[in-house]
Coordinates of C-alpha atoms and ligand atoms in Angstrom, one line a residue:
X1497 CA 13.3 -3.8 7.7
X1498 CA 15.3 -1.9 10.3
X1499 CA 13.7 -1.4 13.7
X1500 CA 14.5 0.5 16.8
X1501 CA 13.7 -0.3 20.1
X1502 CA 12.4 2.3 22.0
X1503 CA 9.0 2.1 24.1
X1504 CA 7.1 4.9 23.8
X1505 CA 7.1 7.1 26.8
X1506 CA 3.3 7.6 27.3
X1507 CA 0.4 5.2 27.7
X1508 CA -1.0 5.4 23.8
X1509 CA -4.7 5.5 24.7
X1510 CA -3.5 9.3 26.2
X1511 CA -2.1 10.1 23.3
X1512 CA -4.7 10.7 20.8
X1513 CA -5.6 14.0 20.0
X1514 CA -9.2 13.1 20.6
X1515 CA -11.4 10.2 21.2
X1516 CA -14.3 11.7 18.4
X1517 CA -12.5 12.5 15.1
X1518 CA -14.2 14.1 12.5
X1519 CA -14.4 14.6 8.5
X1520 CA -11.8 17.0 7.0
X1521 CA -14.0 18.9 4.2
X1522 CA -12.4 22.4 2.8
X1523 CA -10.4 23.1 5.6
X1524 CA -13.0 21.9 8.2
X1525 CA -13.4 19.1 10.6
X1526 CA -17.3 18.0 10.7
X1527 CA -19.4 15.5 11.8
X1528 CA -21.3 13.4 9.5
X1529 CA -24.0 15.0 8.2
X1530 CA -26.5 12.8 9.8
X1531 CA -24.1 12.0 13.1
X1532 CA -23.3 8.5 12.3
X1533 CA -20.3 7.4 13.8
X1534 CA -17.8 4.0 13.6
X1535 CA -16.4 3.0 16.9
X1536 CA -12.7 1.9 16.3
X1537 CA -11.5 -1.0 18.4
X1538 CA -7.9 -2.0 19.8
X1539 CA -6.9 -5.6 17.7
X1540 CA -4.3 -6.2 20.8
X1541 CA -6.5 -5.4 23.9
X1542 CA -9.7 -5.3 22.6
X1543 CA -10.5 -1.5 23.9
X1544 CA -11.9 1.1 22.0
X1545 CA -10.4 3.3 21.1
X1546 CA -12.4 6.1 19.1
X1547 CA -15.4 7.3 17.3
X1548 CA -14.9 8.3 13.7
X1549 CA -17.6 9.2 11.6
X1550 CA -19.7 7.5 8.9
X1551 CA -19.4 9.7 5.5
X1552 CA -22.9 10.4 4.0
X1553 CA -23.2 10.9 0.3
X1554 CA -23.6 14.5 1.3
X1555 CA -20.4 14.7 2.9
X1556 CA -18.6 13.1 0.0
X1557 CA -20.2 15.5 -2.4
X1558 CA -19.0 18.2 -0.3
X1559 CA -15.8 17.1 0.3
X1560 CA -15.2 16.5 -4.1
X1561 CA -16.9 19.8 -4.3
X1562 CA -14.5 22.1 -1.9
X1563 CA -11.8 19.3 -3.6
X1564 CA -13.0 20.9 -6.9
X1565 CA -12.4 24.8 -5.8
X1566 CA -8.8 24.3 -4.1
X1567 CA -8.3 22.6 -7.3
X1568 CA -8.8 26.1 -9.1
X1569 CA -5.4 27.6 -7.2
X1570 CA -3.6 24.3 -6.3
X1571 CA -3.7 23.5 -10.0
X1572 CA -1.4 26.8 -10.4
X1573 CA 0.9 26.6 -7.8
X1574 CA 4.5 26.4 -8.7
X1575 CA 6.6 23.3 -8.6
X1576 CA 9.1 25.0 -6.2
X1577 CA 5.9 26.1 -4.2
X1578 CA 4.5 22.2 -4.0
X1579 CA 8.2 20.9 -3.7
X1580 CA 8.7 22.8 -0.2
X1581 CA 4.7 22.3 1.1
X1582 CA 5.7 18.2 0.4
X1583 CA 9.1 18.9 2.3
X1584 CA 7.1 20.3 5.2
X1585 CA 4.8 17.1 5.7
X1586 CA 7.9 15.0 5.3
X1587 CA 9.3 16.9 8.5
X1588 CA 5.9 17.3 10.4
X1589 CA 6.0 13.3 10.3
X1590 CA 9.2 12.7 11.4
X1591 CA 8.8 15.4 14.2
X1592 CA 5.7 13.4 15.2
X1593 CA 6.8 10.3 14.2
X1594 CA 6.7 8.4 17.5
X1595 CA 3.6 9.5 18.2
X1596 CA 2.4 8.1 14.7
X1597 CA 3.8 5.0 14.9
X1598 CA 2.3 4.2 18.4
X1599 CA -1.1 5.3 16.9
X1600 CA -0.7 3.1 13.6
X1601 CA 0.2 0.1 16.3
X1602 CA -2.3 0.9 18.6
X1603 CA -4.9 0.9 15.8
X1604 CA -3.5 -1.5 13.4
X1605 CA -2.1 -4.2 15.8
X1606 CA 1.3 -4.0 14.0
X1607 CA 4.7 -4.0 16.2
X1608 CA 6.0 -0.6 16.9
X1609 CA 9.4 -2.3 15.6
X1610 CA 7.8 -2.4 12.1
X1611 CA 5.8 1.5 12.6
X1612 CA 8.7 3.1 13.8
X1613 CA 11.2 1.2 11.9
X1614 CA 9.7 1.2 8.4
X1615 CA 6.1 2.5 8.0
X1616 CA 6.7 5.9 9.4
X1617 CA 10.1 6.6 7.9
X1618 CA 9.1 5.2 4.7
X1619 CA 6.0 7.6 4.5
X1620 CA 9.1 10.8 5.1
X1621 CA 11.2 9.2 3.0
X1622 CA 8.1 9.0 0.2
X1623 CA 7.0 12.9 0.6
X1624 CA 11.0 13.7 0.0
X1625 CA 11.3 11.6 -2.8
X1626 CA 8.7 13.4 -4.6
X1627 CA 9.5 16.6 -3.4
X1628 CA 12.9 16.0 -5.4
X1629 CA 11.6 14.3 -8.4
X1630 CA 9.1 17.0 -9.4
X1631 CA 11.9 19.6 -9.1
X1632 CA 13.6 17.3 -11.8
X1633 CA 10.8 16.5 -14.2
X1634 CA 11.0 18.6 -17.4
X1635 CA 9.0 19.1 -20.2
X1636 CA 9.6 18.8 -24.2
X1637 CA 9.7 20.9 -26.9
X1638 CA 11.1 20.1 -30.3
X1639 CA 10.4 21.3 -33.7
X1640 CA 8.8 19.5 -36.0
X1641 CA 9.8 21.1 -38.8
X1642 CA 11.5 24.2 -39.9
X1643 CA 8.1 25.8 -39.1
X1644 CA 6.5 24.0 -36.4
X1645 CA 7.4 24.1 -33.0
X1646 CA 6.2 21.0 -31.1
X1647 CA 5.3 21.8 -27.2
X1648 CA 4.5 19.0 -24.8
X1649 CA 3.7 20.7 -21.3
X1650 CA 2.6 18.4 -18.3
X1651 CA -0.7 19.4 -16.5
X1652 CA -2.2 18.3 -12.9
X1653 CA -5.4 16.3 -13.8
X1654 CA -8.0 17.4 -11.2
X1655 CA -9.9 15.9 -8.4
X1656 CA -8.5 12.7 -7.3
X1657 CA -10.0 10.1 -5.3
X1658 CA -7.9 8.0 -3.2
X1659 CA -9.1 4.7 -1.2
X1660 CA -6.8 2.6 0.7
X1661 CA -6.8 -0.6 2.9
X1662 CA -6.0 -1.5 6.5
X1663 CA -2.8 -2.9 6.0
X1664 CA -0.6 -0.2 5.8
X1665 CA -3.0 2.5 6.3
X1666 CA -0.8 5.1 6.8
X1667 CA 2.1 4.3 4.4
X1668 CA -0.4 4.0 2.0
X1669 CA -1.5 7.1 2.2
X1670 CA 1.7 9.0 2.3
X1671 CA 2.7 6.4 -0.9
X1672 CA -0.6 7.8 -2.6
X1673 CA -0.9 11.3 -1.4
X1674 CA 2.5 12.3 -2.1
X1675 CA 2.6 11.7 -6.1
X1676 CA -1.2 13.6 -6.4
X1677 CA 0.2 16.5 -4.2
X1678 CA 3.7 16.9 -6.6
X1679 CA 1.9 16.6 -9.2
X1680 CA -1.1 19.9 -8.2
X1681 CA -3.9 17.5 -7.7
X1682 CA -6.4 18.1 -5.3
X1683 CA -7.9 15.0 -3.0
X1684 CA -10.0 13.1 -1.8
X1685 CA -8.7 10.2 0.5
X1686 CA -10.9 7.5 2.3
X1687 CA -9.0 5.2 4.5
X1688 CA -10.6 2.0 5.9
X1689 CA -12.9 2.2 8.2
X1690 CA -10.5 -0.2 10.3
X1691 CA -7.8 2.4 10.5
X1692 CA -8.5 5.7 10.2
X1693 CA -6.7 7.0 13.3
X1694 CA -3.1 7.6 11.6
X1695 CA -4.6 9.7 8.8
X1696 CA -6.4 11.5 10.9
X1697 CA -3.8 12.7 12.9
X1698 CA -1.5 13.1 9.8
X1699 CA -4.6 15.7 8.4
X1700 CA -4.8 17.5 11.7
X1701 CA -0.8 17.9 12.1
X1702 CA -1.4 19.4 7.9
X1703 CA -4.1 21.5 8.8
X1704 CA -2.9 22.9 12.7
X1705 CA 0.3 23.6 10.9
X1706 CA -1.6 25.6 8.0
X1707 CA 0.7 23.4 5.4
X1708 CA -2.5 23.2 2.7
X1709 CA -4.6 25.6 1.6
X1710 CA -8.1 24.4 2.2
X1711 CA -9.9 21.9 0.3
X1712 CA -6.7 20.4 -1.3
X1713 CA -6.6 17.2 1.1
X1714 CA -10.0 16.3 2.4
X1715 CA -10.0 13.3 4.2
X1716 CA -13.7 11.2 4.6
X1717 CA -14.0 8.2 6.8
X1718 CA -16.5 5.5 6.3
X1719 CA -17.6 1.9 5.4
X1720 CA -16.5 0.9 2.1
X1721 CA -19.7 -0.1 1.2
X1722 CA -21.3 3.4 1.8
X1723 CA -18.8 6.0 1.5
X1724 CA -16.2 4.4 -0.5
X1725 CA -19.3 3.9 -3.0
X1726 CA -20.4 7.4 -2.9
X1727 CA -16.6 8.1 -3.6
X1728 CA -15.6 6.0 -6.5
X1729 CA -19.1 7.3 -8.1
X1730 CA -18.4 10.5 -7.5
X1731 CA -17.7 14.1 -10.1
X1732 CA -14.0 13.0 -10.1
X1733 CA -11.4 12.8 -12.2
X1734 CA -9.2 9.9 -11.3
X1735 CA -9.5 7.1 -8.5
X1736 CA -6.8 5.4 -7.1
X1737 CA -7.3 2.1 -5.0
X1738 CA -5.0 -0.1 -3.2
X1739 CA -7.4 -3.2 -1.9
X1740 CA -8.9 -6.2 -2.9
X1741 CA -8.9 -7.9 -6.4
X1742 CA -12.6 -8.1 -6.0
X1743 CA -13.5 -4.7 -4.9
X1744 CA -10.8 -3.0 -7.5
X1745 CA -12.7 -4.7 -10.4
X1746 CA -15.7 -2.9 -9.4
X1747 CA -14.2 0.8 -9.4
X1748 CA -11.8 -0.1 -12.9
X1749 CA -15.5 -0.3 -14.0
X1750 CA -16.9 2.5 -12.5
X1751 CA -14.0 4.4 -14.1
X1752 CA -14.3 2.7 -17.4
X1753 CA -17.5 4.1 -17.0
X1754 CA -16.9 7.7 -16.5
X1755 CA -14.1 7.4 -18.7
X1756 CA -11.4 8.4 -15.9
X1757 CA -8.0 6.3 -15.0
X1758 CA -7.8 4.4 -12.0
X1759 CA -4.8 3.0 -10.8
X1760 CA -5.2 -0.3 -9.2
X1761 CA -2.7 -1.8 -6.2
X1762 CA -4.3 -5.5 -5.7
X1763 CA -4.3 -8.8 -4.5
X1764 CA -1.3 -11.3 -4.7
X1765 CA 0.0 -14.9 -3.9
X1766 CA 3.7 -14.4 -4.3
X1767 CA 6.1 -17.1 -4.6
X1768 CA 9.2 -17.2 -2.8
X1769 CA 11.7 -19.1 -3.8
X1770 CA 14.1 -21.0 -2.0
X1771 CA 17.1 -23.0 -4.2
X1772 CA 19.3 -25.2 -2.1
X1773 CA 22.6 -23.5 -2.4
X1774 CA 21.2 -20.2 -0.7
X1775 CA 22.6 -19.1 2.3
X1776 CA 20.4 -20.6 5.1
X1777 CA 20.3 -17.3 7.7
X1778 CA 19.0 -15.1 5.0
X1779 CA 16.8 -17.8 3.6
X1780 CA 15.8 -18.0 7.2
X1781 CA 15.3 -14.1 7.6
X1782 CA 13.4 -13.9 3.9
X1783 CA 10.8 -16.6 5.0
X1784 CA 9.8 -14.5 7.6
X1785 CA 10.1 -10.9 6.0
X1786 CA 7.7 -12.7 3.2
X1787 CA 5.2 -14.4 5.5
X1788 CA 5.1 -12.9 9.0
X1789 CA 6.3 -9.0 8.4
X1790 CA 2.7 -6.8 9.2
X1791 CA 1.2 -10.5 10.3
X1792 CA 1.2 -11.9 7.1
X1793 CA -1.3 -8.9 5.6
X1794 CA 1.3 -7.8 2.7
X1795 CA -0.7 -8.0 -0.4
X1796 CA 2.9 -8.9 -2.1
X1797 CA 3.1 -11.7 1.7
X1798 CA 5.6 -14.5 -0.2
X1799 CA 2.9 -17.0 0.8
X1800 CA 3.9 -20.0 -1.6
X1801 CA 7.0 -20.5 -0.8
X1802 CA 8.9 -23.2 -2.9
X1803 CA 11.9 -25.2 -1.6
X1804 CA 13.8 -27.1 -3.5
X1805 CA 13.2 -30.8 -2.9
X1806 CA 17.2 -31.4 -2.1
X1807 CA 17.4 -29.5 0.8
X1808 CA 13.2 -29.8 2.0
X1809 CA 14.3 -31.6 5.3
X1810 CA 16.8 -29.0 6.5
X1811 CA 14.8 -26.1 5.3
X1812 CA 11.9 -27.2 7.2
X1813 CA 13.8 -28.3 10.5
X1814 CA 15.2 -25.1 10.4
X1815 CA 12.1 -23.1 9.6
X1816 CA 9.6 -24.3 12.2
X1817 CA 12.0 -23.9 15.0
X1818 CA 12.3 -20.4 13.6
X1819 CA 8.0 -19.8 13.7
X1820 CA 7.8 -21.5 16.8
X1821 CA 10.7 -18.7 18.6
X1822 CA 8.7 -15.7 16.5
X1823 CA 7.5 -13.4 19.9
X1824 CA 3.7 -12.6 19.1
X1825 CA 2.4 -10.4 21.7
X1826 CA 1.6 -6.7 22.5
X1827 CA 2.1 -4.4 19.3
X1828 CA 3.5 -1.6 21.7
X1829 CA 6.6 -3.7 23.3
X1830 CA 9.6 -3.5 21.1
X1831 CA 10.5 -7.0 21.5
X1832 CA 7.1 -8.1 20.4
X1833 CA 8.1 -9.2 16.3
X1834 CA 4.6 -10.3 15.5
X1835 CA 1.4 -8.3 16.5
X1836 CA -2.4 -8.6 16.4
X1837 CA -4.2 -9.8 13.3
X1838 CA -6.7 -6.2 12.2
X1839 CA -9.7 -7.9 13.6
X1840 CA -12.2 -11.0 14.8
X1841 CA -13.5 -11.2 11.2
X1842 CA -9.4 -11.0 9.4
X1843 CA -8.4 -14.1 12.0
X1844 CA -11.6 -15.8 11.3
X1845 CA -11.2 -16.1 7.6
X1846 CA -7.4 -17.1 8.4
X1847 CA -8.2 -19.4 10.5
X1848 CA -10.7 -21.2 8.0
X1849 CA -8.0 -21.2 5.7
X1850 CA -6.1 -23.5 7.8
X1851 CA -8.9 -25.9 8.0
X1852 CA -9.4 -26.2 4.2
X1853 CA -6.0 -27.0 4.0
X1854 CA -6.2 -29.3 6.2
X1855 CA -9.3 -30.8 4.2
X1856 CA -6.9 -31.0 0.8
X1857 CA -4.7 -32.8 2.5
X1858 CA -1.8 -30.7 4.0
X1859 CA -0.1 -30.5 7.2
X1860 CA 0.1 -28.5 9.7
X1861 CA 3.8 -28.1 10.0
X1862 CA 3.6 -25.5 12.9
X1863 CA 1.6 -23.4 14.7
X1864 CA -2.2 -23.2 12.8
X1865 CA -4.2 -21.8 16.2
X1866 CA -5.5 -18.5 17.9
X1867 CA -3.4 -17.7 20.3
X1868 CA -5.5 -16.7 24.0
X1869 CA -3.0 -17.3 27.0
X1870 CA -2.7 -14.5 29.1
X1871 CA -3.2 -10.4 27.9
X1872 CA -3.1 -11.8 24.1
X1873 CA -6.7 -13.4 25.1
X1874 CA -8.0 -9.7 25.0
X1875 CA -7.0 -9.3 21.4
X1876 CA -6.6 -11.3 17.6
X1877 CA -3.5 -13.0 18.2
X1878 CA -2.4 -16.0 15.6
X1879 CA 0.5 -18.2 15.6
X1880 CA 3.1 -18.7 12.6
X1881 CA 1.8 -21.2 10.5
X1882 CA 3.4 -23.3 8.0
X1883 CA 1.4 -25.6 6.0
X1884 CA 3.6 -28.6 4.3
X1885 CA 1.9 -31.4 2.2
X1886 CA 0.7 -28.7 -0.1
X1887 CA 0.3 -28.7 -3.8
X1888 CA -0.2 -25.6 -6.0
X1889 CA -3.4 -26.8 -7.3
X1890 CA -5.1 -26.5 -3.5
X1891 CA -6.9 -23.7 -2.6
X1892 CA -4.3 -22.4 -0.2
X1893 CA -2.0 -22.1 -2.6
X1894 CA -4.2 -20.4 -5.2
X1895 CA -6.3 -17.8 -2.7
X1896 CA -5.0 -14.9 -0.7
X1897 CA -5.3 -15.8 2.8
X1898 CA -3.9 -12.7 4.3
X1899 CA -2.2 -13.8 7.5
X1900 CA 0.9 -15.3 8.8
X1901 CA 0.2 -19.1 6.8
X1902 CA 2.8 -20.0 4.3
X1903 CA 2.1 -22.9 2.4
X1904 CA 5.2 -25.4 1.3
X1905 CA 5.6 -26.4 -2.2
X1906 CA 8.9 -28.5 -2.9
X1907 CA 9.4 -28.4 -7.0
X1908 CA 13.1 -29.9 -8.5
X1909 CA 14.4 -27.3 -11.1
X1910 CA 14.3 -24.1 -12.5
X1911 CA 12.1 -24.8 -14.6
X1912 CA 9.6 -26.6 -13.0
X1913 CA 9.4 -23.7 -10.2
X1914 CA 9.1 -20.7 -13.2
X1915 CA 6.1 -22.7 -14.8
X1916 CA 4.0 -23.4 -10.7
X1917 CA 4.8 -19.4 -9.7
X1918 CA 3.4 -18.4 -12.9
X1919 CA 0.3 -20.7 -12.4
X1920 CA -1.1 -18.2 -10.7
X1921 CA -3.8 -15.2 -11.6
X1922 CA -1.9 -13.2 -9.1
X1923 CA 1.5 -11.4 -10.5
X1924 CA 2.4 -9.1 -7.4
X1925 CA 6.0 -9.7 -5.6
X1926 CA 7.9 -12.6 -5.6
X1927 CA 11.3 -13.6 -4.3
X1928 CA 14.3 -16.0 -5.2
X1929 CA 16.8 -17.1 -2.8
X1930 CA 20.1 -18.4 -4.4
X1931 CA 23.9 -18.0 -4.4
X1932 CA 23.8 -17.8 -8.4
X1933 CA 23.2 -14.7 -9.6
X1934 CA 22.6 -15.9 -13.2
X1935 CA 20.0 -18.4 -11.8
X1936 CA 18.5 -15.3 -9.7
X1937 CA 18.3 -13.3 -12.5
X1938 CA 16.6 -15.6 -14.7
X1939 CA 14.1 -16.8 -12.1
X1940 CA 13.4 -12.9 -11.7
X1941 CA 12.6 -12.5 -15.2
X1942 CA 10.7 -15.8 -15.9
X1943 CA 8.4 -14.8 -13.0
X1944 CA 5.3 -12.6 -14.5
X1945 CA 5.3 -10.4 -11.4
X1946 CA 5.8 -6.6 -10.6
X1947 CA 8.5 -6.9 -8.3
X1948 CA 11.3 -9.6 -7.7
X1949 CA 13.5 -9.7 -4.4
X1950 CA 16.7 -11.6 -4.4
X1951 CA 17.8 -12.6 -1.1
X1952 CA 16.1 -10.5 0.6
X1953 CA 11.5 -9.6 0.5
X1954 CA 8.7 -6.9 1.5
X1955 CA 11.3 -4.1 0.7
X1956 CA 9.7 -0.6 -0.2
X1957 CA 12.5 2.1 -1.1
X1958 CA 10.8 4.9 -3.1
X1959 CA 12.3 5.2 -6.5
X1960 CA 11.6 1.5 -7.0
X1961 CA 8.9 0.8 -8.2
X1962 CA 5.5 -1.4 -7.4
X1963 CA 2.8 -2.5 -8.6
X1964 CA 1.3 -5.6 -10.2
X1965 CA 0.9 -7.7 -13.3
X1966 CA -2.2 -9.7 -14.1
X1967 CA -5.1 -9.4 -11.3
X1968 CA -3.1 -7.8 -9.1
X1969 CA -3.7 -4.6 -10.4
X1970 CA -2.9 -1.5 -13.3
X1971 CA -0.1 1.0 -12.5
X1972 CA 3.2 1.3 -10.7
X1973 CA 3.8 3.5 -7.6
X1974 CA 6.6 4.6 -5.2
X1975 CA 8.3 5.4 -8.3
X1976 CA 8.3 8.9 -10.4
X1977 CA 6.5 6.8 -13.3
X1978 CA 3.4 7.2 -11.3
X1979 CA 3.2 11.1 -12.1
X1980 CA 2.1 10.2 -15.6
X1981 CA -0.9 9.2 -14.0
X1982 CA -1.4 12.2 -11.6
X1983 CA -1.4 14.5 -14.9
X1984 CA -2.5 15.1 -18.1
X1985 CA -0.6 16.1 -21.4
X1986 CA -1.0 18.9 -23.4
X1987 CA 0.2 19.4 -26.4
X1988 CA 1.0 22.7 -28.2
X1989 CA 1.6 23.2 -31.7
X1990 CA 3.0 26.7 -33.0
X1991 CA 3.2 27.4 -36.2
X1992 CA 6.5 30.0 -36.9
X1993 CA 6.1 30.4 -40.8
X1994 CA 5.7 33.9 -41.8
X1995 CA 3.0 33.2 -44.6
X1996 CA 0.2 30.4 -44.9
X1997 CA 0.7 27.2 -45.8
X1998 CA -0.9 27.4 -49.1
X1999 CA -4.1 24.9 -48.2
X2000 CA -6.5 27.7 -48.7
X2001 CA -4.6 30.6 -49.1
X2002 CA -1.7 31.1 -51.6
X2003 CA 1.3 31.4 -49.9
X2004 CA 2.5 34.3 -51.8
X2005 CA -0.8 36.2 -50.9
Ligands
NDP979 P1 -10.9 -4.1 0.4 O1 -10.8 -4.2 -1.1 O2 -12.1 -4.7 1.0 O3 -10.9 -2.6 0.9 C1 -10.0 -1.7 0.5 C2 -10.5 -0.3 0.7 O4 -11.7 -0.2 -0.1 C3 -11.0 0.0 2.1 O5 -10.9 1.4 2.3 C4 -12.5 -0.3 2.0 O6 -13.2 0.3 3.0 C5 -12.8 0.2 0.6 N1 -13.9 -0.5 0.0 C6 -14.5 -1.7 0.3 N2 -15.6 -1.9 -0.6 C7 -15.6 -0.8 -1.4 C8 -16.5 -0.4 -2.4 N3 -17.5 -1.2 -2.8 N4 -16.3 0.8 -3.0 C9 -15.3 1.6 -2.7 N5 -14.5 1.3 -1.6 C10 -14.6 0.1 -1.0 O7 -9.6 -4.7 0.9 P2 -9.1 -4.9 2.4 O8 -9.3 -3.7 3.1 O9 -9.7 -6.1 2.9 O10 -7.5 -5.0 2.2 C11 -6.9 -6.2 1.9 C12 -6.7 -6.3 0.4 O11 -5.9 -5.3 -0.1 C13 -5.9 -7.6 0.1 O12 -6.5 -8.3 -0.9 C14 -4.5 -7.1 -0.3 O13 -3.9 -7.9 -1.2 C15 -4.9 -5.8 -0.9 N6 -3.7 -4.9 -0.8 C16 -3.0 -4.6 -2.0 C17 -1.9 -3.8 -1.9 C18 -1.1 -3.5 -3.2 O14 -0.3 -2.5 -3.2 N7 -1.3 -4.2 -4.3 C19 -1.4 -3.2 -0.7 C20 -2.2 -3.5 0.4 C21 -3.3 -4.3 0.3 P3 -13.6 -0.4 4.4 O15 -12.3 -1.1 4.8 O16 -13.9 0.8 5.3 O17 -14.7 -1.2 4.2

């Protein structure tokens, strides 16, 4: 990931738009309909930062409902029409973009290195992507027969309902939001209720700039438990989730119920593979783009990583010297490589991980603790972990831990390293580190994953795309493949024969 290293100019706290944020429903900001409200808290200082408000089922209905009407006109807009509206968010961000990264770090914990260097111009680069490939996608029509000619036209499928996690919250959105948008969907999104702020600010930038008509992105914020509910059982017509295994099991039956798609972006425990004749500085740079990029909460985190036994000794020498040098600290200095863990609860459950590894039997090879000296007592700091003495059978190699803790796994051969990455119920990312492309590209293809790196991990170009085999989810986005499942398919059949077919009626009536 490329990174630039400029501070932002103003204190971040001043540079909200506003400490209360509100629902986005048809055009309107609103409170929730009973008042509730979530106060949002700083993971690096501990501050807080905002109120946003708690989504009744009221609001949701309203907001599917004025979804519902937009959809009426959206529906019909031309492609050139939704091609320039998607150009014109791609520049809003990257006119504003400082000001969203410093908001996504500010409210995600994330180093400004990694908002400003890839989640902010990866959401532009997203919005242009699509803008381009829906100016490209055609239709069919072929004949049949001498008489029948065979139309296939591509239609927008309605009312979409979009729910996304903390990790990436506003990459996610631009990732999901784009492909609906090209395709003349109306929305529905719900961030989490950890990070709402960037979405926010991306709606009011939208709406102040009169870029949608109303009702076409509504934007409700909420527990997942109440208004992510309400949402996923909601009179919709697709929902798309990027989240847990467990929770994405729950709406692919909801949907199976209403007989709607869902795409689902889930879970992983991604092995990344390290032979002995790769170069050691990128093996060096891949460990850490797999394990510590975003704090370790990448669903596709390489966080088995497997090193080949020949070469365990150097690997690890080199390796914890590199974790112990990584600078965790304030999200908003551009030095800082590592940020704040989301919140108290996130570092908790990391931090029990390390402890029932240590009860299977591993070692802690480096770091393992909560960081408190100094300002970085304020916040959810964690150190680079690296657990060694680790088989794939323990529970630290089989469950998502979801924070900067790779676990070791040393394995011999080919062979041997195909069958433990594939003992897995996972099938997300993975990557191979080698000097052989032949080896790479076998290892790539014997791995039952999504997506493979070689030499290289946690890359997100658009046009490539992602998505996951097994329990890690249905679909593929970031790709123009993910249209199919933004629309519907008509078919037309026209029949050019001058007289009937003879069924019922002779022909030479
Ligand atoms: P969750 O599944 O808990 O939450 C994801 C989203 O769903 C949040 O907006 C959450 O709201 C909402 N939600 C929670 N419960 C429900 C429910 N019952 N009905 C509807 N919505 C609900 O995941 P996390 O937020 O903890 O995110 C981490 C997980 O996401 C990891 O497992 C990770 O692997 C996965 N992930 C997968 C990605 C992929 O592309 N495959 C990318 C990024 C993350 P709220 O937070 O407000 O409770």
């Amino acid at each position: 990931m490329s990174s630039t290293l400029e501070r932002p100019a103003v204190h971040p706290k001043a540079r909200l738009s506003t400490e209360h944020y509100q629902l986005l429903i048809g055009g309107r900001w609103r409170d929730a309909s009973d008042g509730a409200t979530i106060t949002v808290t700083s993971p690096s200082a501990g501050e807080t930062l905002a109120t946003i408000p708690e989504a009744t089922k009221d609001d949701v209905d309203a907001a599917v409902a004025a979804a519902r009407t937009a959809f009426a006109t959206w529906s019909r807009t031309s492609v050139t029409e939704r091609s320039q509206v998607l150009l014109r968010i791609a520049d809003l961000i990257e006119e504003h973009a400082d000001f969203l990264a410093t908001v996504e770090s500010m409210d995600n914990g994330k180093p400004i290195r990694e908002t400003t260097g890839a989640d902010i111009p990866l959401g532009v680069d997203h919005f242009r992507y699509f803008a381009g490939v829906i100016r490209g996608e055609e239709g069919s029509a072929t004949m049949v027969d001498e008489n029948m000619l065979n139309l296939i036209l591509t239609e927008p499928l309605g009312v979409v309902a979009q729910i996304v996690p903390w990790n990436f919250p506003f990459l996610m959105a631009c990732w999901k939001l784009a492909p609906a948008l090209a395709a003349g969907d109306t929305v529905v999104f719900k961030p989490s209720s950890s990070t709402s702020l960037s979405v926010l600010e991306l709606a009011r930038l939208i709406t102040e700039n009169h870029v949608l008509p109303d009702g076409v992105l509504n934007v409700v914020t909420g527990s997942g438990t109440k208004s992510g509910e309400y949402l996923q059982h909601a009179d919709i017509d697709k929902i798309a989730f990027t989240g847990s295994t467990e929770v994405g099991r729950g709406i692919g039956i909801a949907a199976a119920e209403k007989i709607i798609p869902s795409t689902l972006e889930l879970g992983g425990k991604s092995a990344n593979i390290f032979f002995d004749d790769c170069d050691l500085d990128l093996a060096m740079e891949g460990i850490g783009l797999g394990i510590l990029f975003n704090q370790g909460q990448v669903c596709s985190a390489g966080s088995r990583i497997f090193v080949q036994c020949s070469f365990l000794d150097t690997f690890m020498q080199r390796a914890t010297e590199e974790f112990r040098n990584v600078r965790v600290g304030d999200p908003l200095d551009p030095s800082t490589q590592m940020g704040a863990q989301v919140n108290e609860t996130q570092l908790a459950k990391i931090l029990s991980y390390v402890d029932i590894g240590r009860s299977e039997g591993a070692t802690v090879a480096v770091g393992g603790r909560r960081l408190t000296h100094g300002d970085l007592g304020r916040g959810v700091f964690m150190e680079p972990t690296l657990l060694t003495d680790v088989d794939n059978s323990m529970r630290v190699a089989r469950e998502e831990i979801f924070g900067p803790v790779g676990v070791v796994i040393p394995f011999d051969d080919e062979d041997e390293v195909i069958a433990l990455a594939n003992d897995s119920t996972y099938g997300l990312g993975g990557g191979v580190f080698t000097s052989d492309l032949g080896r790479a590209i076998r290892v790539a293809r014997g791995v039952r994953t999504g997506r493979v790196w070689v030499n290289t991990y946690n890359q997100f170009p658009a046009g490539a795309p992602f998505g996951g085999y097994k329990e890690s989810g249905i679909g593929r986005e970031t790709h123009k493949m993910i249209l199919h499942s933004y629309t519907q398919t008509k078919n037309v059949l026209i029949n050019l024969a001058r007289k009937p077919g003879g069924m019922y009626v002779p022909p030479e009536h």
